[in-house]
Coordinates of C-alpha atoms in Angstrom, one line a residue:
Chain A
M14 CA 136.4 111.1 56.0
S15 CA 140.1 111.8 55.4
A16 CA 141.1 110.1 58.7
D17 CA 140.3 106.7 57.1
G18 CA 143.9 106.7 55.8
I19 CA 143.1 106.2 52.1
A20 CA 145.7 106.5 49.6
A21 CA 145.6 109.5 47.3
P22 CA 144.1 108.9 43.9
P23 CA 146.7 109.1 41.1
G24 CA 147.6 112.6 40.2
A25 CA 146.1 114.2 43.2
S26 CA 148.2 116.6 45.2
P27 CA 149.0 115.5 48.8
L28 CA 146.8 118.3 50.1
A29 CA 143.9 117.4 47.8
A30 CA 144.2 113.9 49.1
I31 CA 143.9 114.8 52.7
R32 CA 141.3 117.5 52.3
A33 CA 138.0 115.8 52.4
V34 CA 135.9 118.5 50.9
P35 CA 136.5 121.8 49.1
R36 CA 136.9 124.9 51.2
A37 CA 133.8 126.9 51.8
G38 CA 133.4 130.5 50.5
W39 CA 130.8 133.1 49.6
H40 CA 129.6 133.0 46.1
V41 CA 127.1 134.8 43.9
A42 CA 124.5 132.3 42.6
T43 CA 122.2 133.0 39.6
V44 CA 118.9 131.0 39.5
A45 CA 119.0 128.9 36.3
A46 CA 115.6 127.3 36.8
T47 CA 113.0 126.7 39.5
H48 CA 110.0 124.5 39.4
R49 CA 107.5 122.9 41.7
E50 CA 108.9 119.7 43.3
T51 CA 105.8 119.0 45.4
P52 CA 102.7 121.2 46.2
N53 CA 104.7 122.7 49.0
A54 CA 108.3 122.7 47.7
S55 CA 110.4 123.9 44.8
R56 CA 113.4 122.6 43.1
I57 CA 115.9 125.4 42.6
E58 CA 118.8 125.1 40.2
L59 CA 121.6 127.6 40.8
D60 CA 124.6 128.5 38.7
V61 CA 127.2 129.4 41.2
D62 CA 130.2 131.4 40.1
G63 CA 133.4 129.9 41.5
W64 CA 131.7 126.9 43.2
P65 CA 134.4 124.4 44.0
G66 CA 132.2 121.4 43.8
N67 CA 130.8 119.5 46.8
A68 CA 130.5 116.1 48.3
A69 CA 127.1 114.3 48.6
G70 CA 125.3 115.3 51.7
Q71 CA 126.9 118.8 52.3
H72 CA 124.8 121.9 52.8
L73 CA 125.1 125.6 52.0
D74 CA 123.9 128.8 53.5
V75 CA 121.6 131.1 51.5
R76 CA 121.8 134.8 52.2
L77 CA 119.1 137.1 50.9
T78 CA 119.6 140.9 51.1
A79 CA 116.6 143.4 51.0
P80 CA 116.9 147.0 49.5
D81 CA 117.4 148.4 53.1
A82 CA 120.4 146.0 53.6
Y83 CA 118.4 143.8 55.9
T84 CA 119.7 140.2 55.4
A85 CA 118.4 136.8 56.2
T86 CA 120.4 133.6 56.1
R87 CA 119.2 130.0 56.2
S88 CA 120.9 126.6 55.6
Y89 CA 119.8 124.2 52.9
S90 CA 121.0 120.7 52.0
I91 CA 122.4 120.3 48.5
A92 CA 120.6 117.7 46.3
S93 CA 123.6 117.6 43.9
S94 CA 127.2 116.7 44.2
G95 CA 130.4 116.5 42.2
D96 CA 132.5 119.1 40.4
S97 CA 129.7 121.0 38.7
T98 CA 129.0 124.7 39.3
R99 CA 125.3 123.9 38.9
V100 CA 124.0 123.4 42.4
V101 CA 120.5 122.0 43.0
L102 CA 118.4 122.7 46.1
A103 CA 114.9 121.5 47.0
V104 CA 113.3 123.8 49.5
D105 CA 110.2 123.0 51.6
K106 CA 107.9 126.0 52.3
L107 CA 107.5 126.6 56.1
P108 CA 104.2 128.3 56.9
D109 CA 105.6 131.1 59.0
G110 CA 108.9 131.2 57.3
E111 CA 110.7 134.4 56.2
V112 CA 113.0 132.9 53.6
S113 CA 111.5 129.6 52.4
P114 CA 108.2 131.1 51.2
F115 CA 110.3 133.6 49.1
L116 CA 112.5 130.9 47.7
V117 CA 109.5 128.6 46.9
D118 CA 107.0 131.1 45.6
D119 CA 108.8 134.2 44.4
L120 CA 112.2 133.3 43.1
R121 CA 112.6 133.0 39.3
A122 CA 115.2 132.3 36.7
G123 CA 117.8 135.0 36.4
D124 CA 117.5 136.2 40.1
Q125 CA 120.6 136.3 42.2
L126 CA 121.4 135.4 45.7
E127 CA 124.4 134.7 47.8
V128 CA 125.5 131.3 48.9
H129 CA 128.1 130.2 51.4
G130 CA 129.5 126.7 51.0
P131 CA 130.0 123.9 50.5
L132 CA 129.6 123.3 54.3
G133 CA 130.0 120.4 56.6
A134 CA 132.3 117.3 56.0
F135 CA 130.6 115.0 58.5
F136 CA 127.1 114.3 57.0
V137 CA 128.6 113.2 53.7
W138 CA 128.9 110.0 51.7
R139 CA 131.8 109.3 49.4
P140 CA 132.2 106.3 47.1
A141 CA 133.8 103.2 48.5
V142 CA 136.8 103.6 46.2
E143 CA 137.5 106.9 48.0
S144 CA 136.5 106.2 51.5
G145 CA 137.6 102.6 51.7
D146 CA 134.4 101.8 53.6
D147 CA 132.2 99.3 51.8
R148 CA 129.8 98.6 54.6
P149 CA 126.2 98.9 53.5
V150 CA 124.4 102.3 53.9
Q151 CA 121.0 102.9 55.3
L152 CA 119.4 106.3 54.6
I153 CA 116.4 107.4 56.6
A154 CA 114.5 110.5 55.6
G155 CA 111.6 112.4 57.2
G156 CA 110.0 114.8 54.7
S157 CA 112.3 117.3 53.1
G158 CA 115.2 115.6 55.0
V159 CA 115.4 113.4 52.0
V160 CA 117.4 116.1 50.1
P161 CA 121.0 115.3 51.2
L162 CA 120.2 111.6 51.1
Y163 CA 119.0 111.9 47.5
A164 CA 122.5 113.5 46.8
M165 CA 124.1 110.4 48.4
A166 CA 122.0 107.9 46.4
H167 CA 122.6 109.9 43.2
A168 CA 126.4 110.0 43.7
H169 CA 126.2 106.2 44.5
A170 CA 124.6 105.6 41.2
D171 CA 126.8 107.9 39.3
A172 CA 129.8 106.1 40.6
S173 CA 128.2 102.7 39.9
D174 CA 129.3 102.0 43.5
P175 CA 128.7 98.5 44.6
T176 CA 127.8 99.4 48.3
P177 CA 124.4 98.2 49.1
F178 CA 122.1 101.2 49.7
R179 CA 118.6 101.2 51.3
L180 CA 116.4 104.2 51.8
L181 CA 113.5 104.5 54.3
Y182 CA 111.5 107.6 53.4
S183 CA 108.7 108.9 55.6
V184 CA 106.5 111.3 53.7
R185 CA 103.0 112.8 54.3
T186 CA 101.3 111.8 51.0
P187 CA 102.3 110.4 47.6
R188 CA 102.2 114.0 46.2
D189 CA 104.9 115.1 48.8
V190 CA 107.6 112.6 47.5
Y191 CA 110.6 114.6 46.4
F192 CA 112.5 113.3 43.3
A193 CA 109.7 110.7 42.6
D194 CA 110.8 110.1 39.0
E195 CA 114.5 110.1 39.9
W196 CA 114.1 107.5 42.7
R197 CA 112.6 105.1 40.1
A198 CA 115.6 105.7 37.8
L199 CA 118.1 105.3 40.7
A200 CA 116.4 102.0 41.8
A201 CA 116.8 100.7 38.4
A202 CA 120.5 101.7 38.1
S203 CA 123.4 99.3 38.5
A204 CA 124.3 100.6 42.0
P205 CA 122.2 98.6 44.4
L206 CA 119.4 100.7 46.0
Q207 CA 116.1 99.7 47.6
V208 CA 113.6 102.3 48.5
D209 CA 111.0 101.9 51.2
L210 CA 108.2 104.5 51.7
V211 CA 106.2 105.2 54.8
Y212 CA 103.1 107.5 54.3
T213 CA 102.1 109.4 57.4
R214 CA 98.9 111.1 56.2
Q215 CA 97.6 109.5 53.1
A216 CA 98.8 106.4 51.3
P217 CA 98.2 105.3 47.6
D218 CA 95.0 103.3 47.2
D219 CA 96.7 99.9 46.8
W220 CA 99.2 100.5 49.7
P221 CA 99.4 97.6 52.1
A222 CA 99.7 99.7 55.2
P223 CA 97.4 102.4 56.5
P224 CA 99.0 105.9 56.8
G225 CA 100.5 106.8 60.1
R226 CA 103.7 107.8 61.8
I227 CA 106.5 105.3 61.4
T228 CA 106.7 102.8 64.3
R229 CA 109.7 101.1 65.8
E230 CA 108.5 97.8 64.3
A231 CA 108.1 99.3 60.9
L232 CA 111.6 100.8 61.1
E233 CA 113.1 97.5 62.2
A234 CA 111.5 95.7 59.2
A235 CA 112.7 98.3 56.7
V236 CA 116.3 98.9 57.8
I237 CA 119.5 97.0 57.2
P238 CA 120.0 94.9 60.4
A239 CA 122.5 96.1 62.9
A240 CA 124.4 92.8 62.5
E241 CA 125.5 94.0 59.1
R242 CA 127.0 97.1 60.7
P243 CA 125.5 99.6 58.2
R244 CA 126.4 103.2 58.2
V245 CA 123.3 105.1 58.8
Y246 CA 122.4 108.6 57.8
V247 CA 119.2 110.1 59.3
C248 CA 117.8 113.5 58.3
G249 CA 114.5 115.1 59.1
S250 CA 112.8 117.3 61.8
T251 CA 114.2 117.2 65.3
G252 CA 111.4 115.0 66.6
F253 CA 111.8 112.5 63.7
V254 CA 115.6 112.3 64.0
E255 CA 115.4 111.9 67.7
R256 CA 112.8 109.0 67.6
V257 CA 114.6 107.2 64.8
A258 CA 118.1 107.5 66.4
D259 CA 116.8 106.2 69.7
W260 CA 115.1 103.3 68.0
L261 CA 118.3 102.5 66.0
V262 CA 120.4 102.4 69.2
G263 CA 117.8 100.2 70.8
L264 CA 118.0 97.9 67.8
G265 CA 121.7 97.5 68.4
H266 CA 123.2 100.0 65.9
A267 CA 126.4 101.6 67.4
P268 CA 125.8 105.3 68.0
G269 CA 129.1 106.0 66.2
D270 CA 127.6 104.4 63.0
I271 CA 124.6 106.8 63.0
R272 CA 125.0 110.3 61.6
T273 CA 122.1 112.7 62.0
E274 CA 121.0 116.0 60.6
R275 CA 118.2 117.8 62.2
Y276 CA 116.6 120.7 60.5
G277 CA 114.7 123.6 62.0
G278 CA 114.3 127.3 61.3
T279 CA 112.3 129.3 58.8
Chain B
M28 CA 126.0 146.2 51.1
S29 CA 125.5 146.5 47.3
F30 CA 124.0 143.1 46.7
I31 CA 120.2 142.9 46.7
T32 CA 118.1 139.9 45.9
R33 CA 115.2 141.0 43.7
G34 CA 111.8 140.9 45.4
F35 CA 113.1 140.1 48.9
S36 CA 112.0 142.4 51.7
G37 CA 112.1 140.1 54.7
R38 CA 109.4 140.0 57.4
G39 CA 107.8 143.4 58.0
R40 CA 109.9 145.8 60.0
E41 CA 108.3 148.9 61.5
R42 CA 109.7 152.0 63.1
D43 CA 108.1 153.7 66.1
D44 CA 109.5 156.5 68.3
R45 CA 108.9 154.3 71.4
L46 CA 111.6 152.1 70.0
P47 CA 115.3 152.4 71.0
P48 CA 117.8 152.8 68.3
G49 CA 118.3 149.8 66.1
Q50 CA 115.2 148.1 67.1
T51 CA 112.2 147.0 65.1
L52 CA 108.7 146.1 66.2
V53 CA 107.4 142.6 66.3
G54 CA 103.9 141.2 67.0
D55 CA 105.0 137.7 68.0
F56 CA 107.3 136.9 70.9
P57 CA 110.5 135.4 69.5
V58 CA 112.2 132.7 71.6
L59 CA 115.9 133.0 72.4
S60 CA 117.3 129.8 73.7
A61 CA 120.7 128.8 74.8
G62 CA 119.8 125.3 75.9
P63 CA 116.9 122.9 76.5
T64 CA 113.7 124.3 78.1
P65 CA 113.8 123.1 81.8
D66 CA 110.6 121.5 83.1
I67 CA 110.2 122.9 86.6
D68 CA 107.2 121.9 88.8
T69 CA 106.1 124.8 91.0
A70 CA 106.2 122.2 93.9
D71 CA 110.0 122.1 93.4
W72 CA 110.5 125.7 92.6
A73 CA 112.2 128.1 95.0
F74 CA 113.7 131.6 94.7
T75 CA 116.8 132.4 96.8
I76 CA 118.7 135.6 97.5
R77 CA 122.1 134.8 98.8
T78 CA 124.1 137.6 100.5
E79 CA 127.8 138.1 101.4
S80 CA 127.1 136.8 104.9
G81 CA 126.0 133.4 103.4
V82 CA 122.5 134.0 104.6
D83 CA 119.9 132.7 102.2
H84 CA 116.4 134.3 101.8
T85 CA 114.3 131.6 100.2
W86 CA 110.7 131.6 99.0
T87 CA 108.8 128.5 98.0
W88 CA 106.2 128.9 95.3
D89 CA 103.4 129.2 97.8
E90 CA 105.4 131.7 100.0
F91 CA 106.2 133.7 96.8
M92 CA 102.5 133.8 95.7
A93 CA 101.6 135.1 99.1
L94 CA 103.7 138.3 98.6
P95 CA 102.2 141.5 97.2
I96 CA 101.7 141.0 93.5
E97 CA 101.9 143.7 90.8
D98 CA 100.6 144.2 87.3
V99 CA 103.1 145.6 85.0
T100 CA 102.6 146.9 81.5
T101 CA 105.9 147.6 79.8
D102 CA 107.9 147.6 76.5
I103 CA 110.6 145.0 76.1
H104 CA 113.6 145.2 73.8
C105 CA 115.7 142.2 72.8
V106 CA 119.3 142.6 71.7
T107 CA 118.5 140.7 68.5
H108 CA 116.7 144.0 67.3
W109 CA 113.1 143.1 68.1
S110 CA 110.9 145.1 70.5
K111 CA 107.5 144.5 71.7
L112 CA 105.4 147.3 73.1
G113 CA 102.9 147.3 76.0
T114 CA 103.4 143.7 77.2
G115 CA 101.4 142.7 80.2
W116 CA 103.0 140.8 83.2
R117 CA 102.2 139.9 86.7
G118 CA 104.9 139.4 89.3
V119 CA 106.5 140.3 92.6
A120 CA 108.7 143.4 92.6
L121 CA 112.4 143.0 93.6
D122 CA 111.8 145.8 96.1
T123 CA 109.5 143.4 97.9
L124 CA 111.9 140.6 97.8
F125 CA 114.8 142.7 99.1
E126 CA 112.9 144.2 102.0
G127 CA 114.4 142.0 104.6
V128 CA 117.7 141.5 102.8
D129 CA 120.8 143.0 104.4
T130 CA 123.7 143.5 101.9
D131 CA 126.4 146.0 101.2
Y132 CA 127.2 144.6 97.8
G133 CA 126.1 146.5 94.7
Y134 CA 125.9 143.8 92.1
T135 CA 123.9 140.6 91.6
M136 CA 124.2 137.5 89.5
A137 CA 120.9 136.0 88.5
H138 CA 120.9 132.2 88.3
S139 CA 118.5 130.1 86.4
Y140 CA 117.3 126.5 86.3
G141 CA 119.3 125.0 83.5
G142 CA 122.5 126.9 84.4
Y143 CA 122.1 130.3 82.7
T144 CA 123.5 133.3 84.4
T145 CA 123.3 137.1 83.9
N146 CA 124.7 139.9 86.0
V147 CA 122.6 142.9 87.0
P148 CA 123.6 145.9 89.1
L149 CA 121.4 146.0 92.3
E150 CA 120.2 149.5 91.5
D151 CA 118.8 148.2 88.2
L152 CA 116.6 145.8 90.2
L153 CA 115.2 148.2 92.8
D154 CA 112.9 151.3 92.8
G155 CA 110.2 149.7 90.8
K156 CA 112.4 148.7 87.9
A157 CA 112.3 144.9 88.1
W158 CA 110.1 142.0 89.0
V159 CA 110.1 138.2 89.2
A160 CA 107.2 137.6 86.8
F161 CA 105.0 134.5 86.6
E162 CA 102.3 135.7 84.2
F163 CA 102.3 137.0 80.7
D164 CA 99.2 138.3 79.0
G165 CA 97.0 137.0 81.7
E166 CA 98.3 133.4 81.4
P167 CA 100.8 131.5 83.5
L168 CA 104.2 132.1 81.9
D169 CA 104.9 129.4 79.3
P170 CA 108.0 127.3 80.0
E171 CA 109.3 128.4 76.6
H172 CA 109.2 132.0 77.8
G173 CA 110.8 131.3 81.1
G174 CA 108.0 129.8 83.2
P175 CA 107.3 129.2 86.0
A176 CA 109.0 132.5 86.7
R177 CA 111.5 134.8 85.1
L178 CA 113.2 137.9 85.9
L179 CA 111.7 141.0 84.3
V180 CA 114.1 144.0 83.9
P181 CA 112.4 145.8 81.1
H182 CA 114.7 148.9 81.0
L183 CA 117.6 146.7 80.0
Y184 CA 117.9 144.4 76.9
F185 CA 115.8 141.3 77.5
W186 CA 118.7 138.8 77.9
K187 CA 119.0 140.3 81.4
S188 CA 115.4 139.2 82.1
A189 CA 116.7 135.7 83.0
K190 CA 114.2 132.8 82.2
W191 CA 113.5 130.1 84.7
V192 CA 115.1 132.3 87.4
R193 CA 115.9 130.5 90.7
G194 CA 117.8 133.2 92.6
L195 CA 120.2 136.0 92.9
T196 CA 123.7 136.0 94.4
M197 CA 125.1 139.3 95.7
M198 CA 128.4 140.2 94.3
E199 CA 130.9 142.9 95.5
E200 CA 132.1 143.5 91.9
D201 CA 130.3 143.4 88.7
E202 CA 131.2 140.1 87.0
P203 CA 129.9 138.8 83.6
G204 CA 127.2 136.2 83.2
F205 CA 126.7 133.7 80.4
W206 CA 126.2 136.1 77.4
E207 CA 128.3 138.9 79.0
Q208 CA 131.4 136.6 78.9
N209 CA 130.8 136.1 75.3
G210 CA 130.8 139.6 73.9
Y211 CA 127.5 141.1 75.3
H212 CA 127.6 144.3 77.3
L213 CA 127.9 144.2 81.1
R214 CA 124.9 146.4 81.6
G215 CA 122.8 146.4 78.3
D216 CA 120.9 149.7 78.1
P217 CA 118.9 149.6 74.9
W218 CA 118.6 153.5 74.7
K219 CA 122.4 153.7 74.7
E220 CA 122.6 150.6 72.4
E221 CA 124.9 148.9 74.9
R222 CA 124.8 145.6 72.9
Y223 CA 128.4 144.4 73.0
W224 CA 131.7 145.1 74.8
Chain C
M18 CA 112.3 127.1 67.3
T19 CA 113.0 125.6 70.7
G20 CA 114.7 122.4 69.7
H21 CA 118.3 122.0 69.0
L22 CA 120.2 121.1 65.8
D23 CA 123.2 118.9 65.3
G24 CA 126.7 120.1 65.2
N25 CA 126.6 119.9 61.4
A26 CA 124.9 123.3 61.5
L27 CA 128.2 124.8 62.9
A28 CA 129.9 124.5 59.5
G29 CA 128.6 127.7 58.1
P30 CA 128.9 130.0 61.2
L31 CA 132.4 128.9 61.9
A32 CA 133.8 128.5 58.3
D33 CA 134.9 132.1 58.4
F34 CA 137.1 131.7 61.5
F35 CA 138.7 128.3 61.1
S36 CA 140.7 126.9 58.1
F37 CA 139.4 123.5 58.9
D38 CA 135.8 122.1 59.0
I39 CA 134.7 122.3 62.6
T40 CA 132.1 119.6 62.2
T41 CA 134.6 116.8 61.7
T42 CA 136.8 118.1 64.5
T43 CA 136.7 116.1 67.7
G44 CA 136.8 117.7 71.1
R45 CA 136.7 116.4 74.7
C46 CA 134.0 117.7 77.0
N47 CA 135.5 119.3 80.0
A48 CA 132.6 118.2 82.2
C49 CA 132.1 114.5 81.4
G50 CA 135.1 113.5 79.3
T51 CA 133.2 112.4 76.2
V52 CA 135.2 112.7 73.0
A53 CA 133.1 113.3 69.9
E54 CA 133.0 115.1 66.7
F55 CA 131.4 118.6 66.9
A56 CA 128.9 117.3 64.3
R57 CA 127.5 115.1 67.1
A58 CA 127.0 118.0 69.6
M59 CA 123.7 119.8 70.2
V60 CA 123.5 123.2 68.7
Y61 CA 121.1 125.9 69.9
M62 CA 120.9 128.8 67.5
S63 CA 119.3 132.1 68.5
G64 CA 119.7 135.6 67.3
A65 CA 121.9 136.3 70.2
G66 CA 124.4 133.5 69.6
T67 CA 125.1 129.9 69.0
V68 CA 125.5 127.6 71.9
V69 CA 127.1 124.2 71.5
R70 CA 126.3 121.6 74.1
C71 CA 127.7 118.1 74.9
A72 CA 125.2 115.5 73.6
T73 CA 126.1 113.3 76.5
C74 CA 125.9 115.7 79.5
D75 CA 124.5 119.0 78.2
H76 CA 127.5 120.9 79.3
V77 CA 128.3 124.1 77.3
L78 CA 131.2 123.2 74.9
A79 CA 131.4 126.4 72.9
V80 CA 129.6 129.7 72.3
L81 CA 129.8 131.8 69.2
V82 CA 128.6 135.4 69.1
D83 CA 128.9 137.0 65.7
T84 CA 127.9 140.6 65.1
G85 CA 129.0 140.6 61.5
E86 CA 131.8 143.0 62.2
R87 CA 133.2 141.2 65.3
A88 CA 132.8 137.8 66.7
W89 CA 133.5 136.1 70.0
I90 CA 134.3 132.3 70.0
D91 CA 134.4 130.6 73.4
L92 CA 135.7 127.1 73.5
A93 CA 136.1 126.9 77.3
G94 CA 134.0 123.8 77.6
V95 CA 136.3 121.6 75.5
S96 CA 139.9 120.6 76.1
A97 CA 142.2 119.8 73.3
I98 CA 140.6 119.5 70.0
E99 CA 141.7 117.1 67.2
V100 CA 141.5 118.7 63.8
R101 CA 141.1 116.5 60.7
R102 CA 142.1 118.0 57.4

């Protein structure tokens, strides 16, 4: 956040120093690649003409236009960050959705759509050298809510940032884990990251705990203690975020240290 | 709009001459929500008409259910461009509720549990044009759709059919309710496409 | 969808109208006095409009109605907002 009073990096203009994130705008995006991320989700790589770059954790709006000028707009978290005009999304298919089934099943390389962004400067993480905040970071994801948190962990590794990171990731089955290979690489990188998984429907054979919804006790055991004043980012469905945020406050985390992003819609 | 995304058509949109201009047909019943869904027990529910003299005409749930009940089949039109044809409701006509009400005022403000308001001219509520409905498609009205009871004014855009309705206050002049203060039309006739100011 | 979203979701709908990011802007609730970032508010999105409510007391902070050609932005539920660039 700009209000933390951090000195401008050398060479930056005063305005760039105080502007936390690039200005949002509408851009035409061309699909560079799309592939299955999980049985129910696709990773979509977009080349976005004029994209000003984005901070880790930001989102964008996708607008689709039908031949009769009907449009549908939905928000998606961005899995990538930095200056690149290559923007990566990972989209979960909602069963009754109007937009997500199209994006997951029908979109192919070369297709074009419109994107609006980058959006939101609140649910973002910036390296400690920029933010001046080196408190540990706890990430908590439910399902596809892992996408903006993956962007944060990736930016953290890219910056070789020394801030301790821990991720608690609740997911239905092992096949539903987003960025499975990437998490292994990030955990092995020099930036400190610990990943804890909770399986809600089906766990791997050798998993120590039976599958089930995360409990308050499991949460307490797997998150950085409140005494260490971690900054906490929670993203998932409304119900998941609400439960987790209530438990965190009950465990002594200051509400102001918890940032949440609920998702809904189709 | 020159930009088109290949292969995208959106959810099916149908035309039908029973539809007002700019409306498309839907099969489901989209929910339009400006706040949390209030949880109202019928034991705590009451409906009140307040007039300029300060007199309250109030019905508890049991008193309300003892009034003449009507079956209504009607089309409904939401300002967000969806319409649903031939929907079935049960409720009490506003004509019944206004039988013993003495007022010279010509406008009403509908108030809901949860704080929502919408303004409706009295003449749009009388002569068989509006009901306080408590059943939809043969089932008690789901809280999501305004249960235990909602206003049903099907000849106006559906935001006028206030969910979780708890009463009407008579007004001398027409004043805007919640959405009407924020761009939506004071009356909202779908056949005239009275969507916005 | 009957649940609410976080104020983060306001970033897109309001980006066209303000030259600053609304989500990191703080505002004071006119009903209960809570001062918080808009990102921490509760957002109800429907086709008719977007309603922003105080996460502490549920009071309506702001309403956005956007037809594409015209938009109405009602901030009557907040007193002075603090804008962070």
